[in-house]
Amino acid sequence: MAEYYAKFRRGYPAQVFDALEEAFELSEADVVLDVGCGTGQLALPFASRVRSVVGVDPEPDMLRLARDAADAQGIQNATWMLGADADVPALGALLGERSLALTVIGQALHWMQHDELFRAVSPLLRVGGGIAVISNGTPLWLQDSAWSRALRGCLEGWLGTTLEASCGTSGRDRLRYAQALEAAGFVGVREMVVEYSGELSFDQLFGGVCSAIPADQLPGPDERADFAERIRQALPANERFTEHVRVSTLVAHVGGLDS
């Protein structure tokens, strides 16, 4: 799964990082924390904008590939730590209060106890700092297209379950996260949206699917070719796999601090 994640998970548009740099007045003196960092799709692009980035993830393979990606890009100011959202208070004890300019959380937030995480992050943020909750587009099997609906039907047949979870990307999810940020004492909660369209090859589509399936449900290497062929046969013939991506960033500043 981690290898598919590193190779096929889409990155984030540069506009997202530009907007966050402006919103939180990031500088070379700052530290950014990425909780649930995966293979570094969010953490690594911040490296050239701040003093250091810290990526935390519960999967060793994700961190290994994030480290490899940092090395390949010559990034030396990234630190990778094994841990989950529940470990943020311990990390705070190590870093110290008001040590972070920004905490970012990407598509992994739906696996976390977000209410507790938001409260744990708050005392770690400096004046003017805050949190960004970023969703990077609707899951491939929940989009409004014929190929997506066909993909969903195929996956549901293979997995024997109904696929309805939006992985934190729906409007209802975004509202729930925004309300939780306000309940945790954050202020100025707002949404920034970047939208674009692009075409996927079949390999990109299949790789994206494999990157999202939990490791214990992903077909083994000896079944992978059959799994790919089953998906290929289910998709509409001669149709382009056009994906409309809506990147939603919830931005909130830490409250209750003197300027």
PDB file of C-alpha atoms in Angstrom, residues 85-206:
ATOM      1  CA  ASP A  85      -2.706  11.610  16.567  1.00  0.00           C
ATOM      2  CA  ALA A  86      -2.871  10.353  20.169  1.00  0.00           C
ATOM      3  CA  ASP A  87       0.894  10.946  20.448  1.00  0.00           C
ATOM      4  CA  VAL A  88       0.696  14.676  19.755  1.00  0.00           C
ATOM      5  CA  PRO A  89       0.675  15.623  23.487  1.00  0.00           C
ATOM      6  CA  ALA A  90       3.913  13.663  23.987  1.00  0.00           C
ATOM      7  CA  LEU A  91       5.397  15.352  20.937  1.00  0.00           C
ATOM      8  CA  GLY A  92       4.365  18.676  22.418  1.00  0.00           C
ATOM      9  CA  ALA A  93       6.288  17.863  25.582  1.00  0.00           C
ATOM     10  CA  LEU A  94       9.355  17.326  23.400  1.00  0.00           C
ATOM     11  CA  LEU A  95       8.959  20.422  21.229  1.00  0.00           C
ATOM     12  CA  GLY A  96       7.575  22.758  23.882  1.00  0.00           C
ATOM     13  CA  GLU A  97       4.580  25.063  23.973  1.00  0.00           C
ATOM     14  CA  ARG A  98       4.157  27.617  21.190  1.00  0.00           C
ATOM     15  CA  SER A  99       6.849  25.863  19.149  1.00  0.00           C
ATOM     16  CA  LEU A 100       4.830  25.354  15.956  1.00  0.00           C
ATOM     17  CA  ALA A 101       3.656  27.833  13.366  1.00  0.00           C
ATOM     18  CA  LEU A 102       1.281  25.447  11.646  1.00  0.00           C
ATOM     19  CA  THR A 103      -0.145  21.958  11.943  1.00  0.00           C
ATOM     20  CA  VAL A 104      -1.471  20.395   8.756  1.00  0.00           C
ATOM     21  CA  ILE A 105      -3.660  17.320   8.482  1.00  0.00           C
ATOM     22  CA  GLY A 106      -4.491  15.836   5.117  1.00  0.00           C
ATOM     23  CA  GLN A 107      -6.731  13.070   3.941  1.00  0.00           C
ATOM     24  CA  ALA A 108      -5.966  10.922   7.014  1.00  0.00           C
ATOM     25  CA  LEU A 109      -8.090  12.945   9.431  1.00  0.00           C
ATOM     26  CA  HIS A 110     -11.074  10.591   9.135  1.00  0.00           C
ATOM     27  CA  TRP A 111      -8.937   7.917  10.855  1.00  0.00           C
ATOM     28  CA  MET A 112      -8.271  10.195  13.841  1.00  0.00           C
ATOM     29  CA  GLN A 113     -10.078  11.466  16.921  1.00  0.00           C
ATOM     30  CA  HIS A 114     -10.215  14.950  15.455  1.00  0.00           C
ATOM     31  CA  ASP A 115     -11.820  16.684  18.459  1.00  0.00           C
ATOM     32  CA  GLU A 116      -9.043  15.529  20.776  1.00  0.00           C
ATOM     33  CA  LEU A 117      -6.357  16.256  18.202  1.00  0.00           C
ATOM     34  CA  PHE A 118      -7.490  19.849  17.713  1.00  0.00           C
ATOM     35  CA  ARG A 119      -7.396  20.453  21.474  1.00  0.00           C
ATOM     36  CA  ALA A 120      -3.964  18.834  21.782  1.00  0.00           C
ATOM     37  CA  VAL A 121      -2.492  20.933  18.974  1.00  0.00           C
ATOM     38  CA  SER A 122      -3.701  24.291  20.270  1.00  0.00           C
ATOM     39  CA  PRO A 123      -1.083  24.864  23.023  1.00  0.00           C
ATOM     40  CA  LEU A 124       1.738  23.999  20.609  1.00  0.00           C
ATOM     41  CA  LEU A 125       0.969  26.863  18.230  1.00  0.00           C
ATOM     42  CA  ARG A 126       2.687  30.222  18.299  1.00  0.00           C
ATOM     43  CA  VAL A 127       0.928  33.575  18.143  1.00  0.00           C
ATOM     44  CA  GLY A 128      -0.520  33.919  14.657  1.00  0.00           C
ATOM     45  CA  GLY A 129      -0.201  30.199  14.059  1.00  0.00           C
ATOM     46  CA  GLY A 130      -2.903  27.699  13.442  1.00  0.00           C
ATOM     47  CA  ILE A 131      -4.140  24.580  11.791  1.00  0.00           C
ATOM     48  CA  ALA A 132      -5.070  23.558   8.251  1.00  0.00           C
ATOM     49  CA  VAL A 133      -7.298  20.578   7.472  1.00  0.00           C
ATOM     50  CA  ILE A 134      -6.924  19.667   3.817  1.00  0.00           C
ATOM     51  CA  SER A 135      -8.984  17.296   1.690  1.00  0.00           C
ATOM     52  CA  ASN A 136      -7.484  16.463  -1.673  1.00  0.00           C
ATOM     53  CA  GLY A 137     -10.488  15.567  -3.784  1.00  0.00           C
ATOM     54  CA  THR A 138     -13.330  13.057  -3.642  1.00  0.00           C
ATOM     55  CA  PRO A 139     -12.356   9.357  -3.614  1.00  0.00           C
ATOM     56  CA  LEU A 140     -12.044   7.934  -7.128  1.00  0.00           C
ATOM     57  CA  TRP A 141     -15.070   5.672  -6.650  1.00  0.00           C
ATOM     58  CA  LEU A 142     -17.430   8.426  -5.424  1.00  0.00           C
ATOM     59  CA  GLN A 143     -17.157  10.920  -8.254  1.00  0.00           C
ATOM     60  CA  ASP A 144     -19.928  12.043 -10.602  1.00  0.00           C
ATOM     61  CA  SER A 145     -18.952  10.170 -13.756  1.00  0.00           C
ATOM     62  CA  ALA A 146     -19.790   6.927 -15.498  1.00  0.00           C
ATOM     63  CA  TRP A 147     -16.313   5.491 -14.951  1.00  0.00           C
ATOM     64  CA  SER A 148     -16.428   6.304 -11.219  1.00  0.00           C
ATOM     65  CA  ARG A 149     -19.811   4.644 -10.777  1.00  0.00           C
ATOM     66  CA  ALA A 150     -18.572   1.576 -12.656  1.00  0.00           C
ATOM     67  CA  LEU A 151     -15.458   1.504 -10.500  1.00  0.00           C
ATOM     68  CA  ARG A 152     -17.549   1.692  -7.333  1.00  0.00           C
ATOM     69  CA  GLY A 153     -19.710  -1.223  -8.429  1.00  0.00           C
ATOM     70  CA  CYS A 154     -16.635  -3.297  -9.216  1.00  0.00           C
ATOM     71  CA  LEU A 155     -14.962  -2.559  -5.897  1.00  0.00           C
ATOM     72  CA  GLU A 156     -18.125  -3.236  -3.925  1.00  0.00           C
ATOM     73  CA  GLY A 157     -18.417  -6.618  -5.618  1.00  0.00           C
ATOM     74  CA  TRP A 158     -14.785  -7.441  -4.923  1.00  0.00           C
ATOM     75  CA  LEU A 159     -14.799  -6.261  -1.309  1.00  0.00           C
ATOM     76  CA  GLY A 160     -18.331  -7.424  -0.507  1.00  0.00           C
ATOM     77  CA  THR A 161     -19.348  -4.121   1.064  1.00  0.00           C
ATOM     78  CA  THR A 162     -21.010  -0.821   0.196  1.00  0.00           C
ATOM     79  CA  LEU A 163     -18.589   2.069  -0.320  1.00  0.00           C
ATOM     80  CA  GLU A 164     -20.153   5.228   1.051  1.00  0.00           C
ATOM     81  CA  ALA A 165     -17.511   6.867   3.260  1.00  0.00           C
ATOM     82  CA  SER A 166     -16.272  10.141   1.772  1.00  0.00           C
ATOM     83  CA  CYS A 167     -12.939  10.030   3.660  1.00  0.00           C
ATOM     84  CA  GLY A 168     -13.542  13.501   5.072  1.00  0.00           C
ATOM     85  CA  THR A 169     -14.149  15.179   1.700  1.00  0.00           C
ATOM     86  CA  SER A 170     -17.898  15.812   1.768  1.00  0.00           C
ATOM     87  CA  GLY A 171     -19.508  19.121   2.676  1.00  0.00           C
ATOM     88  CA  ARG A 172     -20.976  17.501   5.765  1.00  0.00           C
ATOM     89  CA  ASP A 173     -17.503  16.370   6.875  1.00  0.00           C
ATOM     90  CA  ARG A 174     -15.999  19.801   6.290  1.00  0.00           C
ATOM     91  CA  LEU A 175     -18.747  21.445   8.354  1.00  0.00           C
ATOM     92  CA  ARG A 176     -18.217  18.944  11.169  1.00  0.00           C
ATOM     93  CA  TYR A 177     -14.476  19.664  11.220  1.00  0.00           C
ATOM     94  CA  ALA A 178     -15.069  23.421  11.139  1.00  0.00           C
ATOM     95  CA  GLN A 179     -17.420  23.186  14.110  1.00  0.00           C
ATOM     96  CA  ALA A 180     -14.915  21.034  16.005  1.00  0.00           C
ATOM     97  CA  LEU A 181     -12.165  23.597  15.387  1.00  0.00           C
ATOM     98  CA  GLU A 182     -14.341  26.354  16.827  1.00  0.00           C
ATOM     99  CA  ALA A 183     -15.256  24.156  19.806  1.00  0.00           C
ATOM    100  CA  ALA A 184     -11.532  23.626  20.437  1.00  0.00           C
ATOM    101  CA  GLY A 185     -11.032  27.412  20.667  1.00  0.00           C
ATOM    102  CA  PHE A 186      -9.746  28.173  17.181  1.00  0.00           C
ATOM    103  CA  VAL A 187     -10.878  31.395  15.564  1.00  0.00           C
ATOM    104  CA  GLY A 188     -11.410  32.737  12.070  1.00  0.00           C
ATOM    105  CA  VAL A 189     -12.307  29.349  10.651  1.00  0.00           C
ATOM    106  CA  ARG A 190     -12.691  29.590   6.887  1.00  0.00           C
ATOM    107  CA  GLU A 191     -12.476  27.415   3.802  1.00  0.00           C
ATOM    108  CA  MET A 192     -10.157  27.950   0.852  1.00  0.00           C
ATOM    109  CA  VAL A 193     -10.872  25.971  -2.317  1.00  0.00           C
ATOM    110  CA  VAL A 194      -8.743  25.144  -5.355  1.00  0.00           C
ATOM    111  CA  GLU A 195     -10.366  23.229  -8.202  1.00  0.00           C
ATOM    112  CA  TYR A 196      -8.893  21.685 -11.323  1.00  0.00           C
ATOM    113  CA  SER A 197      -9.434  18.826 -13.757  1.00  0.00           C
ATOM    114  CA  GLY A 198      -7.052  16.256 -15.151  1.00  0.00           C
ATOM    115  CA  GLU A 199      -7.001  12.951 -16.940  1.00  0.00           C
ATOM    116  CA  LEU A 200      -5.854   9.702 -15.405  1.00  0.00           C
ATOM    117  CA  SER A 201      -4.284   6.777 -17.203  1.00  0.00           C
ATOM    118  CA  PHE A 202      -5.574   3.365 -16.219  1.00  0.00           C
ATOM    119  CA  ASP A 203      -2.342   2.724 -14.288  1.00  0.00           C
ATOM    120  CA  GLN A 204      -2.851   5.949 -12.334  1.00  0.00           C
ATOM    121  CA  LEU A 205      -6.457   5.064 -11.602  1.00  0.00           C
ATOM    122  CA  PHE A 206      -5.574   1.541 -10.502  1.00  0.00           C
TER     123      PHE A 206
END
